[in-house]
Amino acid sequence: MTTTRFAPSPTGYLHLGHAFSALFAAKQGDRFLLRIEDIDPVRCKPEFAEALFEDLSWLGLSWEKPVRFQSQHFEDYRANLEKLRAMDLLYPCFCTRSEILAATHAPHEGETPVYPGTCHRLSKDQREDWMATKPYAWRLNVEKAIKMTGPLSWHDAAKGEQQAKPQIFGDIVLARKDIPASYHLCVVTDDALQNIDLVTRGEDLFDSTHIHRLLQALLDLPTPDYHHHPLCRDAKGWRLAKRDKSVTLRSMREQGRTPEQVRNEVLGLLHT
Ligand code: GLU
């Protein structure tokens, strides 16, 4: 019995790429769950969550209820953050985005730069002083964490056995300045709490799995199998984006296309 999930963020209308991801997950699971990743109250909107239920139903999908909304489970994320803090694996980071950008360079255009470890080197006094006066995020001391767990691996259905390389992102943020959690922390917590044993998602998230594997080991959580699928691209080879209205499921439905036609279109877009 395999449990899979589709975990969109309600930041816009779903497009063909999401349709593929959702169909892919549903097809591989005996149980299929939907999770709304809405921890960011600025970017996520309840109306987009409503719209995605509608669009996925129209596409012919159904899922177990109740749907898990991450914004209703900050206690779960806090508990895991506390565990890591008790293991002395976290440190507060006061850096602003522009300070980080000035101190490093992003590996590729648009990518998050690898954090240079500035706040890890603060003195105890400085740290305590700033904690009382400045906003801060919590970062994971990845080198220390890796020493604790030793080498780790995980399995991807498309690419086979992987040696975990969690250091590629540097010391990642587990709780943001504005939100007491982060994508990595929430995903790992929820996949375990929801007993997901096969995580299917786009290959743009392949590298995140290195971090997720490390967090699972630190928090003593089971490691699911993974299947990172290719992304749907338009005729020019560009990734589909939520801001491109022409490919939203909504606009296709309004133009009179049937769910069957859209499902076929999705398969056609998949350049493997
Ligand atoms: N919420 C993420 C997204 O919309 C997907 C998370 C995941 O599948 O792990 O890109």
XYZ file of C-alpha atoms and ligand atoms in Angstrom:
282
model
C 0.000 0.000 0.000
C 1.702 3.198 -1.226
C 0.740 6.658 0.034
C 1.571 9.639 -2.186
C 0.749 13.321 -2.035
C 0.496 16.445 -4.140
C 1.631 19.491 -2.163
C 1.009 22.765 -3.993
C 1.407 26.280 -2.610
C -1.727 28.357 -3.248
C 0.084 31.312 -4.783
C -1.721 31.320 -8.135
C -3.863 29.195 -10.425
C -2.667 25.708 -11.265
C -1.199 25.171 -14.703
C -0.434 22.155 -16.853
C 2.774 21.426 -14.923
C 0.807 21.107 -11.684
C -1.753 18.944 -13.451
C 1.034 16.588 -14.449
C 2.482 16.488 -10.920
C -0.912 15.813 -9.383
C -1.830 13.093 -11.898
C 1.608 11.528 -11.484
C 1.257 11.365 -7.698
C -2.313 10.080 -7.809
C -1.420 7.353 -10.297
C 1.393 5.993 -8.129
C -0.490 5.971 -4.844
C -3.002 3.498 -3.481
C -3.734 6.376 -1.105
C -3.434 9.894 -2.522
C -3.310 12.941 -0.242
C -3.411 16.629 -0.992
C -1.481 19.060 1.191
C -1.693 22.826 0.998
C 1.707 24.417 1.621
C 0.520 27.811 2.776
C 2.918 28.915 5.511
C 3.598 32.219 3.738
C 0.575 34.462 4.408
C 1.804 37.123 2.000
C 2.160 34.901 -1.070
C -0.594 32.355 -0.343
C -4.285 33.172 -0.743
C -7.318 31.131 0.422
C -9.033 31.800 -2.911
C -6.191 30.031 -4.732
C -6.592 27.026 -2.414
C -10.321 26.944 -3.227
C -9.550 27.259 -6.923
C -7.092 24.400 -6.856
C -9.624 22.042 -5.226
C -12.013 22.948 -8.007
C -9.443 22.549 -10.785
C -8.175 19.200 -9.520
C -11.726 17.842 -9.157
C -12.509 19.012 -12.668
C -9.450 17.132 -13.861
C -10.971 13.979 -12.382
C -8.867 13.669 -9.226
C -10.086 12.866 -5.735
C -8.141 12.741 -2.492
C -8.546 11.824 1.152
C -10.128 14.359 3.484
C -9.388 16.317 5.552
C -6.765 18.137 3.538
C -3.781 19.242 5.602
C -3.179 23.004 5.525
C 0.332 23.736 6.785
C -0.750 27.105 8.180
C -2.805 25.211 10.799
C 0.124 23.134 12.076
C 2.835 25.490 13.245
C 2.920 23.595 16.566
C 4.219 20.488 14.778
C 6.993 22.438 13.080
C 7.903 24.207 16.309
C 8.252 20.859 18.094
C 10.760 19.617 15.505
C 12.629 22.912 15.563
C 12.896 22.583 19.350
C 14.363 19.094 19.008
C 17.090 20.393 16.728
C 17.767 23.322 19.011
C 18.071 20.975 21.983
C 20.692 19.068 19.959
C 22.596 22.366 19.626
C 22.328 22.288 15.843
C 20.714 25.688 15.278
C 21.978 29.235 15.446
C 20.180 32.556 15.019
C 20.933 34.528 11.860
C 20.423 38.282 11.767
C 21.663 38.881 8.218
C 19.471 40.718 5.775
C 19.055 39.478 2.233
C 21.238 42.268 0.883
C 23.995 41.536 3.424
C 24.037 37.921 2.306
C 24.091 38.908 -1.364
C 26.948 41.327 -0.746
C 28.972 38.654 1.044
C 28.517 35.885 -1.511
C 27.527 35.210 -5.077
C 24.634 32.986 -6.132
C 25.813 29.816 -7.906
C 23.410 30.413 -10.817
C 21.134 33.237 -11.871
C 18.017 33.303 -9.664
C 19.343 30.753 -7.177
C 19.636 31.336 -3.476
C 23.257 32.076 -2.605
C 25.038 29.706 -0.261
C 25.095 31.374 3.150
C 28.667 32.332 4.111
C 28.201 31.459 7.795
C 28.506 35.054 9.073
C 26.271 34.662 12.131
C 27.799 31.338 13.057
C 30.975 33.247 13.940
C 29.306 35.772 16.277
C 30.447 35.905 19.868
C 28.035 34.676 22.518
C 27.586 38.213 23.863
C 26.913 39.712 20.458
C 24.405 36.980 19.716
C 22.523 37.488 22.958
C 22.542 41.214 22.534
C 21.101 41.078 19.031
C 18.547 38.407 19.925
C 17.011 40.946 22.278
C 16.833 43.681 19.662
C 16.820 42.357 16.087
C 14.658 39.929 14.116
C 16.374 36.623 13.347
C 16.009 33.368 11.455
C 17.189 29.953 12.708
C 19.788 28.202 10.576
C 20.925 24.596 10.723
C 24.628 24.023 11.309
C 24.891 21.555 8.447
C 28.525 20.510 8.961
C 27.856 19.669 12.591
C 24.653 17.850 11.651
C 26.461 15.716 9.064
C 29.093 14.771 11.632
C 26.298 13.605 13.897
C 24.496 11.460 11.319
C 27.403 10.146 9.238
C 26.902 9.422 5.503
C 23.306 9.096 4.340
C 21.626 7.930 1.186
C 18.191 7.970 -0.390
C 16.531 6.393 -3.366
C 15.070 8.046 -6.443
C 12.936 5.893 -8.733
C 14.274 7.653 -11.849
C 17.935 8.095 -10.897
C 18.608 5.299 -8.434
C 20.522 5.310 -5.140
C 21.818 8.770 -4.129
C 24.487 9.704 -1.613
C 23.056 12.634 0.364
C 24.938 15.914 -0.155
C 23.177 18.258 2.274
C 26.131 20.664 2.328
C 25.328 21.974 -1.184
C 22.977 24.608 0.235
C 25.192 25.652 3.150
C 23.486 26.342 6.492
C 19.832 26.434 5.458
C 17.074 28.382 7.199
C 14.643 26.235 9.191
C 12.646 29.100 10.665
C 12.354 32.376 8.822
C 12.443 35.825 10.359
C 8.817 36.433 9.394
C 7.498 32.859 9.696
C 8.452 30.395 12.470
C 9.124 27.553 9.979
C 10.436 26.983 6.448
C 9.711 24.822 3.416
C 12.308 22.161 4.313
C 11.185 21.819 7.928
C 7.480 21.629 7.051
C 7.842 19.130 4.218
C 9.895 16.710 6.278
C 7.581 17.023 9.272
C 4.438 16.526 7.212
C 5.644 13.698 5.009
C 6.381 11.765 8.206
C 3.158 12.723 10.006
C 1.099 11.827 6.951
C 2.925 8.508 6.472
C 3.935 9.352 2.918
C 6.055 6.503 1.620
C 6.568 7.765 -1.922
C 7.303 11.459 -2.479
C 6.713 12.407 -6.118
C 7.564 15.919 -7.262
C 9.296 17.863 -10.025
C 13.016 17.479 -10.589
C 13.500 21.148 -9.649
C 13.214 19.895 -6.055
C 15.695 17.046 -6.488
C 18.489 18.836 -4.597
C 16.199 19.706 -1.698
C 15.935 16.007 -0.994
C 19.554 15.988 0.215
C 18.495 18.350 2.988
C 15.304 16.444 3.669
C 17.258 13.234 4.137
C 19.509 14.931 6.681
C 16.542 16.317 8.603
C 14.874 12.899 8.643
C 17.997 11.349 10.134
C 18.332 14.080 12.783
C 14.665 13.914 13.757
C 14.503 10.135 13.646
C 11.837 10.085 10.937
C 11.355 7.420 8.270
C 12.771 8.086 4.792
C 10.247 7.751 1.981
C 11.133 6.681 -1.535
C 11.366 9.518 -4.034
C 10.427 9.945 -7.655
C 11.447 13.288 -9.164
C 9.741 13.696 -12.512
C 10.757 15.897 -15.475
C 9.129 19.320 -15.668
C 6.595 20.268 -18.309
C 7.946 22.858 -20.739
C 6.372 24.975 -23.428
C 7.262 24.765 -27.115
C 10.293 27.020 -26.519
C 11.553 24.781 -23.741
C 10.662 27.184 -20.916
C 9.265 25.955 -17.642
C 5.581 26.764 -17.229
C 4.881 29.481 -14.674
C 1.788 30.380 -12.662
C 1.929 33.908 -14.027
C 1.435 32.668 -17.600
C -2.344 32.715 -17.774
C -2.702 30.816 -21.037
C -1.661 27.527 -19.488
C -3.790 27.619 -16.336
C -6.324 24.814 -15.994
C -8.915 27.484 -15.338
C -8.425 29.247 -18.648
C -8.371 25.948 -20.525
C -11.677 24.971 -18.950
C -13.136 28.369 -19.860
C -11.995 27.880 -23.433
C -14.098 24.720 -23.522
C -11.419 22.083 -23.284
C -12.400 18.808 -21.628
C -10.445 17.203 -18.758
C -9.555 14.387 -21.128
C -8.016 16.819 -23.641
C -6.062 18.549 -20.912
C -4.729 15.252 -19.593
C -3.505 14.415 -23.082
C -1.963 17.851 -23.491
C -0.044 17.392 -20.254
C 1.479 14.164 -21.476
C 2.456 15.846 -24.751
C 4.337 18.598 -22.892
C 6.493 16.213 -21.016
C 9.889 16.151 -22.690
C 11.728 13.276 -21.132
N 4.997 23.198 -2.256
C 6.032 22.880 -3.180
C 5.762 23.573 -4.489
O 4.664 24.009 -4.719
C 6.164 21.394 -3.432
C 6.676 20.684 -2.253
C 7.012 19.221 -2.415
O 6.411 18.522 -3.254
O 7.838 18.756 -1.660
O 6.674 23.683 -5.290
